[in-house]
mmCIF file of C-alpha atoms and ligand atoms in Angstrom:
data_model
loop_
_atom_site.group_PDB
_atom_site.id
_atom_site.type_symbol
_atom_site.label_atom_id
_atom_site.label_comp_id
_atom_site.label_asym_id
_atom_site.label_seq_id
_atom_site.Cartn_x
_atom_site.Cartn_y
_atom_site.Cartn_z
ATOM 1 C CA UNK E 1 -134.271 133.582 -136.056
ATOM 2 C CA UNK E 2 -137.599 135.236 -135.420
ATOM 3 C CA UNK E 3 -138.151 138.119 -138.005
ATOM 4 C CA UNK E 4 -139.437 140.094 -134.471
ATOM 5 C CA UNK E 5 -136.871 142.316 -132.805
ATOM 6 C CA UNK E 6 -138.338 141.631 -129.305
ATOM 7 C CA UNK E 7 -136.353 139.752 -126.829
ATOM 8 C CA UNK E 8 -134.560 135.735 -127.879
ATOM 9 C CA UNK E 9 -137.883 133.420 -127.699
ATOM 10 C CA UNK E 10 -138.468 133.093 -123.707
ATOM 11 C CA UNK E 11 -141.825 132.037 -124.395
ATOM 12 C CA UNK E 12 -140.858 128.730 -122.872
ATOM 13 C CA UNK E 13 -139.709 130.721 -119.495
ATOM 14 C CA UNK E 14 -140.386 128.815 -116.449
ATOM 15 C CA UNK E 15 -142.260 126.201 -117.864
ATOM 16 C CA UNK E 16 -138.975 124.290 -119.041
ATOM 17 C CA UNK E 17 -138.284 121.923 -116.245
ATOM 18 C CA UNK E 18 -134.956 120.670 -117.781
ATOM 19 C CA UNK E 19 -134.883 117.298 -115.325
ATOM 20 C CA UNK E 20 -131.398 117.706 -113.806
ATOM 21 C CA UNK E 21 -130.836 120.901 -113.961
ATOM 22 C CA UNK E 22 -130.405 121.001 -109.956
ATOM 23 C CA UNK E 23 -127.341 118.577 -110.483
ATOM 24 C CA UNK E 24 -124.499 120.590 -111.849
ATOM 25 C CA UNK E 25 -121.772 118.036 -111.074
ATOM 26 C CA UNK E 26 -123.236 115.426 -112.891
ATOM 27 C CA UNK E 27 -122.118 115.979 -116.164
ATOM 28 C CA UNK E 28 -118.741 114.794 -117.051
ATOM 29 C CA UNK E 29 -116.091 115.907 -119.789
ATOM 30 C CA UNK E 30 -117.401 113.338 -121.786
ATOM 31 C CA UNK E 31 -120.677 114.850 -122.702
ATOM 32 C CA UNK E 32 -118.870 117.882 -123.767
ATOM 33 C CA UNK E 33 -117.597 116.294 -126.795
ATOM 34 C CA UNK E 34 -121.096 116.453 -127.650
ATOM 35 C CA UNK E 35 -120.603 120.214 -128.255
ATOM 36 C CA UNK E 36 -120.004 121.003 -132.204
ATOM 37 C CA UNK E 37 -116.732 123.027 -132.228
ATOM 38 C CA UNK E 38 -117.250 125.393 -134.673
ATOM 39 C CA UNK E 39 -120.423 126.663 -132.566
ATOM 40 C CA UNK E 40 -117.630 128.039 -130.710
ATOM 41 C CA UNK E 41 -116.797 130.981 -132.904
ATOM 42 C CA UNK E 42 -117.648 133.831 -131.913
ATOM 43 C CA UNK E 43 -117.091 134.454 -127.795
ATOM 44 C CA UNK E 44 -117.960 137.160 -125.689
ATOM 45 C CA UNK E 45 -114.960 139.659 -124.946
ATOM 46 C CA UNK E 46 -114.876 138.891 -120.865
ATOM 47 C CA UNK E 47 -111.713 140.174 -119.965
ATOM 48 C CA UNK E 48 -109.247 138.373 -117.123
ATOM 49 C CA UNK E 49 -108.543 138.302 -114.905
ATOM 50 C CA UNK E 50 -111.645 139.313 -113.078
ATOM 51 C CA UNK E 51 -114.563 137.385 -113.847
ATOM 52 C CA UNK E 52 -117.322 140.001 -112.595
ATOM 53 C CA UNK E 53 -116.018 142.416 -115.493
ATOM 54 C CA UNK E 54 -117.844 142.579 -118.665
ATOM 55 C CA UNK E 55 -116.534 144.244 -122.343
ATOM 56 C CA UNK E 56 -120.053 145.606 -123.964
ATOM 57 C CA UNK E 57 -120.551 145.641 -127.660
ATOM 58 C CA UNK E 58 -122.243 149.320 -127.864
ATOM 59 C CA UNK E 59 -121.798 150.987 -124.362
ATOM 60 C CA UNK E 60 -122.765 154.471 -123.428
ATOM 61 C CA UNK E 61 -121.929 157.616 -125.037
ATOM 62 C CA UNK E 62 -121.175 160.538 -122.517
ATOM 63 C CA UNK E 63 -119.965 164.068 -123.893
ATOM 64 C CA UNK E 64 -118.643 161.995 -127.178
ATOM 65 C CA UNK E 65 -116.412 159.287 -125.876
ATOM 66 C CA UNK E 66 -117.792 155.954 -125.617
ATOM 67 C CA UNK E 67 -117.931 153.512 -122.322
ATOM 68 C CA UNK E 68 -117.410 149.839 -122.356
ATOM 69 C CA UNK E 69 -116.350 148.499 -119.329
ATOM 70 C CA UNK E 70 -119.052 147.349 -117.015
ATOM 71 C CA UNK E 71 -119.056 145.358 -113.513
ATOM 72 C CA UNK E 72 -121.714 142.152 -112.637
ATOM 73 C CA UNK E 73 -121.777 140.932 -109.407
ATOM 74 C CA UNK E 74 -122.748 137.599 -107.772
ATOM 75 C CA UNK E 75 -127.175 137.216 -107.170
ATOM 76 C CA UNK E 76 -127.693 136.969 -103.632
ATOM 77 C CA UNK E 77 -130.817 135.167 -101.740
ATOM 78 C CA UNK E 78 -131.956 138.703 -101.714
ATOM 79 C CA UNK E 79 -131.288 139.097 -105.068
ATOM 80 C CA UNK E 80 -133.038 135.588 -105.571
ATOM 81 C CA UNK E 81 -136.284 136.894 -103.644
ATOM 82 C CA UNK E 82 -136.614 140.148 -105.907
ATOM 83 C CA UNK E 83 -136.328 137.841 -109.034
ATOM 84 C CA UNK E 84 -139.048 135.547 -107.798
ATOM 85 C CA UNK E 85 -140.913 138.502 -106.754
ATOM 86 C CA UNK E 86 -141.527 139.108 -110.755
ATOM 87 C CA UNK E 87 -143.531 136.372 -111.117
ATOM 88 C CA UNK E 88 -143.764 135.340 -114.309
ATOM 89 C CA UNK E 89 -143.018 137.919 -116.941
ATOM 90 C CA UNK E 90 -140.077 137.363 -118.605
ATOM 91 C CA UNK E 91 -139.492 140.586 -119.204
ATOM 92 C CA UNK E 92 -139.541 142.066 -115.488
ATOM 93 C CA UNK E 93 -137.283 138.707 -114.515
ATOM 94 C CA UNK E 94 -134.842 140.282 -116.888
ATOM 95 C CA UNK E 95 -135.086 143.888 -116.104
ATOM 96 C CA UNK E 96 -134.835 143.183 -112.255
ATOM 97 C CA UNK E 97 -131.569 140.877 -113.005
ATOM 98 C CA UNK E 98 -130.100 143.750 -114.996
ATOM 99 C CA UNK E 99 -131.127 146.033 -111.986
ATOM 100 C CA UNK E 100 -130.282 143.914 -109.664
ATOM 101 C CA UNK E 101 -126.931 142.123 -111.126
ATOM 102 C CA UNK E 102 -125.060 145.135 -112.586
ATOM 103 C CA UNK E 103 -123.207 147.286 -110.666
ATOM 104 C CA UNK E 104 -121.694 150.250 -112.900
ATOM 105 C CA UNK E 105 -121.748 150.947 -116.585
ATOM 106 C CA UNK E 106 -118.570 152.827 -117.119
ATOM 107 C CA UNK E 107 -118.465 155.205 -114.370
ATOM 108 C CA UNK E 108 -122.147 155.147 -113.462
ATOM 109 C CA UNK E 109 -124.210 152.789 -111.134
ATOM 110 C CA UNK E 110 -126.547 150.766 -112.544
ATOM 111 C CA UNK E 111 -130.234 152.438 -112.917
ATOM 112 C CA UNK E 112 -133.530 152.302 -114.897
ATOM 113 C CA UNK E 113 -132.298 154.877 -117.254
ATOM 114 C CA UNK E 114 -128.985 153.489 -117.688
ATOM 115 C CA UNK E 115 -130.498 150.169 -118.549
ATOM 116 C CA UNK E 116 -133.188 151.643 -121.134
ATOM 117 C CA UNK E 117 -130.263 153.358 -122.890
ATOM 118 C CA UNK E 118 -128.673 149.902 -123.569
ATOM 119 C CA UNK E 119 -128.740 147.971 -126.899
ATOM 120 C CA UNK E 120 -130.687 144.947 -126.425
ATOM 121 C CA UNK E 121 -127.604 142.767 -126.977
ATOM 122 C CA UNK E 122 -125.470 144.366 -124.242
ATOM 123 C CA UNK E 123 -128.080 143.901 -122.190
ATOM 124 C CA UNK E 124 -128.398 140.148 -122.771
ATOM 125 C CA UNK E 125 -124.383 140.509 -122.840
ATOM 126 C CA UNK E 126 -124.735 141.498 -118.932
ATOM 127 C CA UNK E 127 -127.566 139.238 -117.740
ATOM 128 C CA UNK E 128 -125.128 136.849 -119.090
ATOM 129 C CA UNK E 129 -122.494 137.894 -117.421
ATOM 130 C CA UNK E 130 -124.470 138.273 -114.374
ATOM 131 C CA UNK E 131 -125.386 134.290 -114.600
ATOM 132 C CA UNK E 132 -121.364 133.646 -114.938
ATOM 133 C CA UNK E 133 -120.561 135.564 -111.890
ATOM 134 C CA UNK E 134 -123.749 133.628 -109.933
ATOM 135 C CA UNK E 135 -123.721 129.832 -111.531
ATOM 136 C CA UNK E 136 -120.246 129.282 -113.184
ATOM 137 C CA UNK E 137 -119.506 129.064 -116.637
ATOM 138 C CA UNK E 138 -120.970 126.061 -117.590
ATOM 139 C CA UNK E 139 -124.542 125.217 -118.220
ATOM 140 C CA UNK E 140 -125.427 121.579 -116.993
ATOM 141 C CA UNK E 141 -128.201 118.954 -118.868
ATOM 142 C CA UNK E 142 -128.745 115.703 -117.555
ATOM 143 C CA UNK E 143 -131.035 113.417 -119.183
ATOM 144 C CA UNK E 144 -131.834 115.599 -122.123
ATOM 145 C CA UNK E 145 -134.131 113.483 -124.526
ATOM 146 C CA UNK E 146 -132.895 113.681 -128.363
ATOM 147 C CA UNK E 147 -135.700 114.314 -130.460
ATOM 148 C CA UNK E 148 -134.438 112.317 -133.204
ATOM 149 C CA UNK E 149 -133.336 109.051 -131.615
ATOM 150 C CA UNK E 150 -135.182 109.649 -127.766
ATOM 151 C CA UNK E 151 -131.449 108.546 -126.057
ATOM 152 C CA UNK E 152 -131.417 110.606 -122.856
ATOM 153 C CA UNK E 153 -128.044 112.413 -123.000
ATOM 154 C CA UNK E 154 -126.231 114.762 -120.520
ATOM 155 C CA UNK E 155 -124.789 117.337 -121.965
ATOM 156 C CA UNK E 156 -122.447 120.578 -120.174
ATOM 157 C CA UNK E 157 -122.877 123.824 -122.570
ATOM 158 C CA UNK E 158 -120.854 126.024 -121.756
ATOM 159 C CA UNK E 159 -121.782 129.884 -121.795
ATOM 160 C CA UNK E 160 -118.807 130.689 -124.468
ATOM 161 C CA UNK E 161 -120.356 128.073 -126.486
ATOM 162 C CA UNK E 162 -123.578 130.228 -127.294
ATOM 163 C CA UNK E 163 -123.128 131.925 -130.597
ATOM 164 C CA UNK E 164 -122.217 135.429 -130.223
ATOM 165 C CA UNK E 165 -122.964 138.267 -132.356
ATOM 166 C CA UNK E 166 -120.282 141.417 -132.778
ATOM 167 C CA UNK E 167 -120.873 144.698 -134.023
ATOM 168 C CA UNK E 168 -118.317 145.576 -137.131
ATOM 169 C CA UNK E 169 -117.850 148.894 -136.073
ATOM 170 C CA UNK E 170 -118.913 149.692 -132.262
ATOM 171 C CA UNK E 171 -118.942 153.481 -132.353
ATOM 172 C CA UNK E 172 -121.406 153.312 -135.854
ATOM 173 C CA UNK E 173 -125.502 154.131 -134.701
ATOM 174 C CA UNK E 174 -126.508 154.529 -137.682
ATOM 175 C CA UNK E 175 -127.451 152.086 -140.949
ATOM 176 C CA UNK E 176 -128.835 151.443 -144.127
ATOM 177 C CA UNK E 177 -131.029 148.870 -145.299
ATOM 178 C CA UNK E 178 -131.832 148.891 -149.244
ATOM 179 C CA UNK E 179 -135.544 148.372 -149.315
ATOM 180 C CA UNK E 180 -138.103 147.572 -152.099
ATOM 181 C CA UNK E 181 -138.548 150.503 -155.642
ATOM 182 C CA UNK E 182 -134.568 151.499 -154.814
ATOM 183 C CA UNK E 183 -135.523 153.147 -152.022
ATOM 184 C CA UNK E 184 -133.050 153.218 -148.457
ATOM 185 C CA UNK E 185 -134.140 153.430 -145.065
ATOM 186 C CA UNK E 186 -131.397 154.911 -142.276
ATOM 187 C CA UNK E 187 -132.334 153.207 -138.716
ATOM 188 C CA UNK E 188 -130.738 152.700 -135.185
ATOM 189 C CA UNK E 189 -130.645 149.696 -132.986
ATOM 190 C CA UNK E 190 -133.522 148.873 -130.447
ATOM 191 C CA UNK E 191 -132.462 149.605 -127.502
ATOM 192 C CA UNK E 192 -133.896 148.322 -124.036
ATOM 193 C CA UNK E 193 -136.167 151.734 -124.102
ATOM 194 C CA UNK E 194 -137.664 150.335 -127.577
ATOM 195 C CA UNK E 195 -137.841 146.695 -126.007
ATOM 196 C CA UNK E 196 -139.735 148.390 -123.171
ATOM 197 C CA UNK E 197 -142.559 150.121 -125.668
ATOM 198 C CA UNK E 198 -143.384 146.887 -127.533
ATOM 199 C CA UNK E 199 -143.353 145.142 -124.014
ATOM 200 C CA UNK E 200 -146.313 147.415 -123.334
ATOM 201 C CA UNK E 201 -148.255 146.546 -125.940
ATOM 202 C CA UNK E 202 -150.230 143.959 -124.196
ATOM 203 C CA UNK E 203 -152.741 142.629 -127.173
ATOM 204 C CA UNK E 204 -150.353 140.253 -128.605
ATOM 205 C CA UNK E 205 -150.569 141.833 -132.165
ATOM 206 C CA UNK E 206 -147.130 141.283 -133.198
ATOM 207 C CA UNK E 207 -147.590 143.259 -136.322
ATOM 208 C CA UNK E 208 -148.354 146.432 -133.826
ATOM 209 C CA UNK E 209 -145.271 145.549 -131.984
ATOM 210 C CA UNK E 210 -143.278 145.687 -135.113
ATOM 211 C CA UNK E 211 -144.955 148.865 -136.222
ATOM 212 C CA UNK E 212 -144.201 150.139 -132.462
ATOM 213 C CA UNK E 213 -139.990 149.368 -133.556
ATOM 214 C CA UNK E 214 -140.456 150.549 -136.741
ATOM 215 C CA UNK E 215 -141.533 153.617 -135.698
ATOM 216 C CA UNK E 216 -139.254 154.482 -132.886
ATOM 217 C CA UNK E 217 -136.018 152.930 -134.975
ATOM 218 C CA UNK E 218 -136.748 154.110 -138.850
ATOM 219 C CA UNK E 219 -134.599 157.233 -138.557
ATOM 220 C CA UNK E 220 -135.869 158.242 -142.505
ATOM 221 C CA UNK E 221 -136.339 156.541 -145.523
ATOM 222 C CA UNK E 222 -134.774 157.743 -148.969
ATOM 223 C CA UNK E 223 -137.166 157.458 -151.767
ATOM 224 C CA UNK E 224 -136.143 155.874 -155.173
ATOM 225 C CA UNK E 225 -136.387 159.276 -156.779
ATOM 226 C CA UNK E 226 -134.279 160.871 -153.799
ATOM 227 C CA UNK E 227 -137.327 162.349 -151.596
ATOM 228 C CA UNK E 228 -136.269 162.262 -148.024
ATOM 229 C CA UNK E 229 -139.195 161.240 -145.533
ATOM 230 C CA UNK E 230 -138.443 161.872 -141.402
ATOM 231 C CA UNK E 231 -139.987 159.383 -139.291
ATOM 232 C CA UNK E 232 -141.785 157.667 -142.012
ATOM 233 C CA UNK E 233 -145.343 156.438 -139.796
ATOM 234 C CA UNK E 234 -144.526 152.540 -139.757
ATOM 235 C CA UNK E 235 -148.288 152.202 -141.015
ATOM 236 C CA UNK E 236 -146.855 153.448 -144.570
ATOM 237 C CA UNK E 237 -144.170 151.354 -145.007
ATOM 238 C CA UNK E 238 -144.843 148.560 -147.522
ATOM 239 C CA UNK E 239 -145.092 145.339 -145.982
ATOM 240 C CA UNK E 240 -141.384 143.947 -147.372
ATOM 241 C CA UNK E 241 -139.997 147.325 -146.754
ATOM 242 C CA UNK E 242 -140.924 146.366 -142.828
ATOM 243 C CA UNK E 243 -139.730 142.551 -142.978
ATOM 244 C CA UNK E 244 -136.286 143.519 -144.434
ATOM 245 C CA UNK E 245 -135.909 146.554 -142.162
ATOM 246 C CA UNK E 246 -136.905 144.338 -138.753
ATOM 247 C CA UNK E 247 -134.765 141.477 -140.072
ATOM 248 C CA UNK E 248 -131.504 143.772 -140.603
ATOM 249 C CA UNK E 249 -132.250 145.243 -136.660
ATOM 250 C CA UNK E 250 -132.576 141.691 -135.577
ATOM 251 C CA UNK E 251 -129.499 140.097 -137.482
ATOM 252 C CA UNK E 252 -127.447 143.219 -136.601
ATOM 253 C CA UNK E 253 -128.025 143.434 -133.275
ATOM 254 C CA UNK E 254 -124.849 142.279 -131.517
ATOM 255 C CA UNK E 255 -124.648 140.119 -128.160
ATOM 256 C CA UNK E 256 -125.632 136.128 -127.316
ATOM 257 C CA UNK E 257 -127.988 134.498 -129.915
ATOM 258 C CA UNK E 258 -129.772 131.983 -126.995
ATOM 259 C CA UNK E 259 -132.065 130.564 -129.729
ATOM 260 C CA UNK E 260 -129.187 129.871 -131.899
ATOM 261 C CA UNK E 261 -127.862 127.550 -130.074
ATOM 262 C CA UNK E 262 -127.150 123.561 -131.427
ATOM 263 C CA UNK E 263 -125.100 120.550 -130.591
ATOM 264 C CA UNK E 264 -124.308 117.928 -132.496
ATOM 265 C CA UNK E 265 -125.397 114.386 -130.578
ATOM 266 C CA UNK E 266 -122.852 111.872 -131.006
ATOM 267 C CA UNK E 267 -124.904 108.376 -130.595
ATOM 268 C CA UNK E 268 -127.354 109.550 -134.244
ATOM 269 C CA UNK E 269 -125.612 112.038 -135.384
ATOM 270 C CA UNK E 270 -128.332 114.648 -135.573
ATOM 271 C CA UNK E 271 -128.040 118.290 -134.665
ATOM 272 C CA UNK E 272 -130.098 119.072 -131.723
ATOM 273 C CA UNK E 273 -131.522 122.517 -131.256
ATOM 274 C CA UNK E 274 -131.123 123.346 -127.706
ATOM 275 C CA UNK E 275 -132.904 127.357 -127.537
ATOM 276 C CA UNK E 276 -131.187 128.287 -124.066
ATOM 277 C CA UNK E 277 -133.771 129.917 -122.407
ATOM 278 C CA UNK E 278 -133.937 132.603 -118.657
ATOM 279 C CA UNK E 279 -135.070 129.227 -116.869
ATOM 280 C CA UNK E 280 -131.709 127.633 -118.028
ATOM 281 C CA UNK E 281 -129.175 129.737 -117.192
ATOM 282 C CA UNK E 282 -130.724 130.909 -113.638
ATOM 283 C CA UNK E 283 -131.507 127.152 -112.553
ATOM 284 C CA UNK E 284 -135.369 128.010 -112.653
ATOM 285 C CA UNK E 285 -135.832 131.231 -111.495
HETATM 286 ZN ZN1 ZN T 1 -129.818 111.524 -130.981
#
């Protein structure tokens, strides 16, 4: 789990060419046994019987009462030409398939705004849900080399099978993390506003991107000898304060952990880290 509470690792974004990927009735019910079981604990809540409908973790808050319920639809080839049209940042590929593949958010159509006002996870949550309404549930792999023993394998993930984060309490925005000298900082979740602002930092200093979430998501920080400080600068946090703080955001987060994903191969034994990347689950895009 990267300690960074930017986006799952799609560093590897369209230069993956999974051989096979093109071939989505090759894999047989065999290879699924390759799955690990108990990766399959925690699902997404997609509720029957219509498949475009989507449960999110956080929602939208409008005059106190929270909204859930959202609607994905199916990417057409115009859909596909406004994806490709993105080139090759990951991040506009993902914003235009949010745009692009949700229809309403509660009782609102899809926008910009709506989308920045997302958590992160419900975000991946829909671009998820987007991919089931376009490609199916299942994710196929042919001829997937093993890094331990080199066997080519095929191998038919489906989405369900990608660990899944909940929140404990939906309707909670606010937490504490204990940090360093008994002191407590109170944050917020990054939401796809905050994923925005460290997407615009364009010099690759990942410390400045931290600082960037620190900032907008460090609500205050309770001293050890009970001083309150608003909107602490991220600058003046001490440098464990801001590794414990981005790791709680990241762990607590809710919605699909892509890099967490694992099987078990069957012929060695080993288990094989498969990070399921954008490339994957839209086939190349
Ligand atoms: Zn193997």
């Amino acid at each position: 789990m990267p300690e960074s509470v930017v986006l799952p690792d799609f560093d590897s974004f369209g230069a993956q060419a999974i051989k096979g990927l093109e071939d989505p009735e090759a894999a047989t019910a065999a290879t699924q046994a390759l799955l690990k079981e108990d990766r399959n604990s925690g699902e997404p809540v997609i509720s029957a019987p219509d498949e475009n409908h989507v449960t999110l973790e956080r929602g939208v808050c409008r005059e106190g009462t929270w909204y859930r319920e959202a609607e994905v639809k199916e990417l057409t080839g115009a859909d596909e030409e406004a994806i490709a049209a993105a080139g090759s940042n990951s991040y506009k590929v993902f914003e235009t398939l949010l745009l692009r593949g949700v229809r309403t958010v509660g009782n609102e159509p899809m926008s910009r705004k709506l989308a920045a006002e997302l958590l992160i996870g419900d975000r991946e949550l829909l671009v998820m849900s987007v991919r089931r309404a376009t490609f199916g549930e299942a994710i196929e792999f042919t001829e997937l080399p093993c890094p331990y023993c080199k066997e080519l394998t095929d191998l038919t993930v489906p989405l369900g099978a990608i660990p899944f984060t909940h929140l404990a309490d939906p309707e909670q925005t606010e937490f504490e993390v204990p940090l360093r000298h008994r002191a407590v900082a109170f944050v917020r979740l990054p939401t796809g506003e905050d994923q925005a602002a460290v997407f615009a930092i364009k010099d690759g200093n990942g410390a400045k991107q931290d600082s960037e979430i620190l900032n907008r998501c460090v609500l205050r920080v309770r001293q050890g000898d009970g001083t309150v400080i608003k909107r602490p600068p991220a600058t003046h946090l001490w440098m464990g304060d801001r590794k414990a703080i981005l790791k709680f955001l990241t762990d607590t987060q809710p919605g699909p952990r892509y890099n967490a994903f694992a099987f078990t191969h069957e012929t060695c034994g080993e288990e094989v880290e498969l990070p399921i990347d954008l490339a994957m689950l839209f086939r190349g895009v």
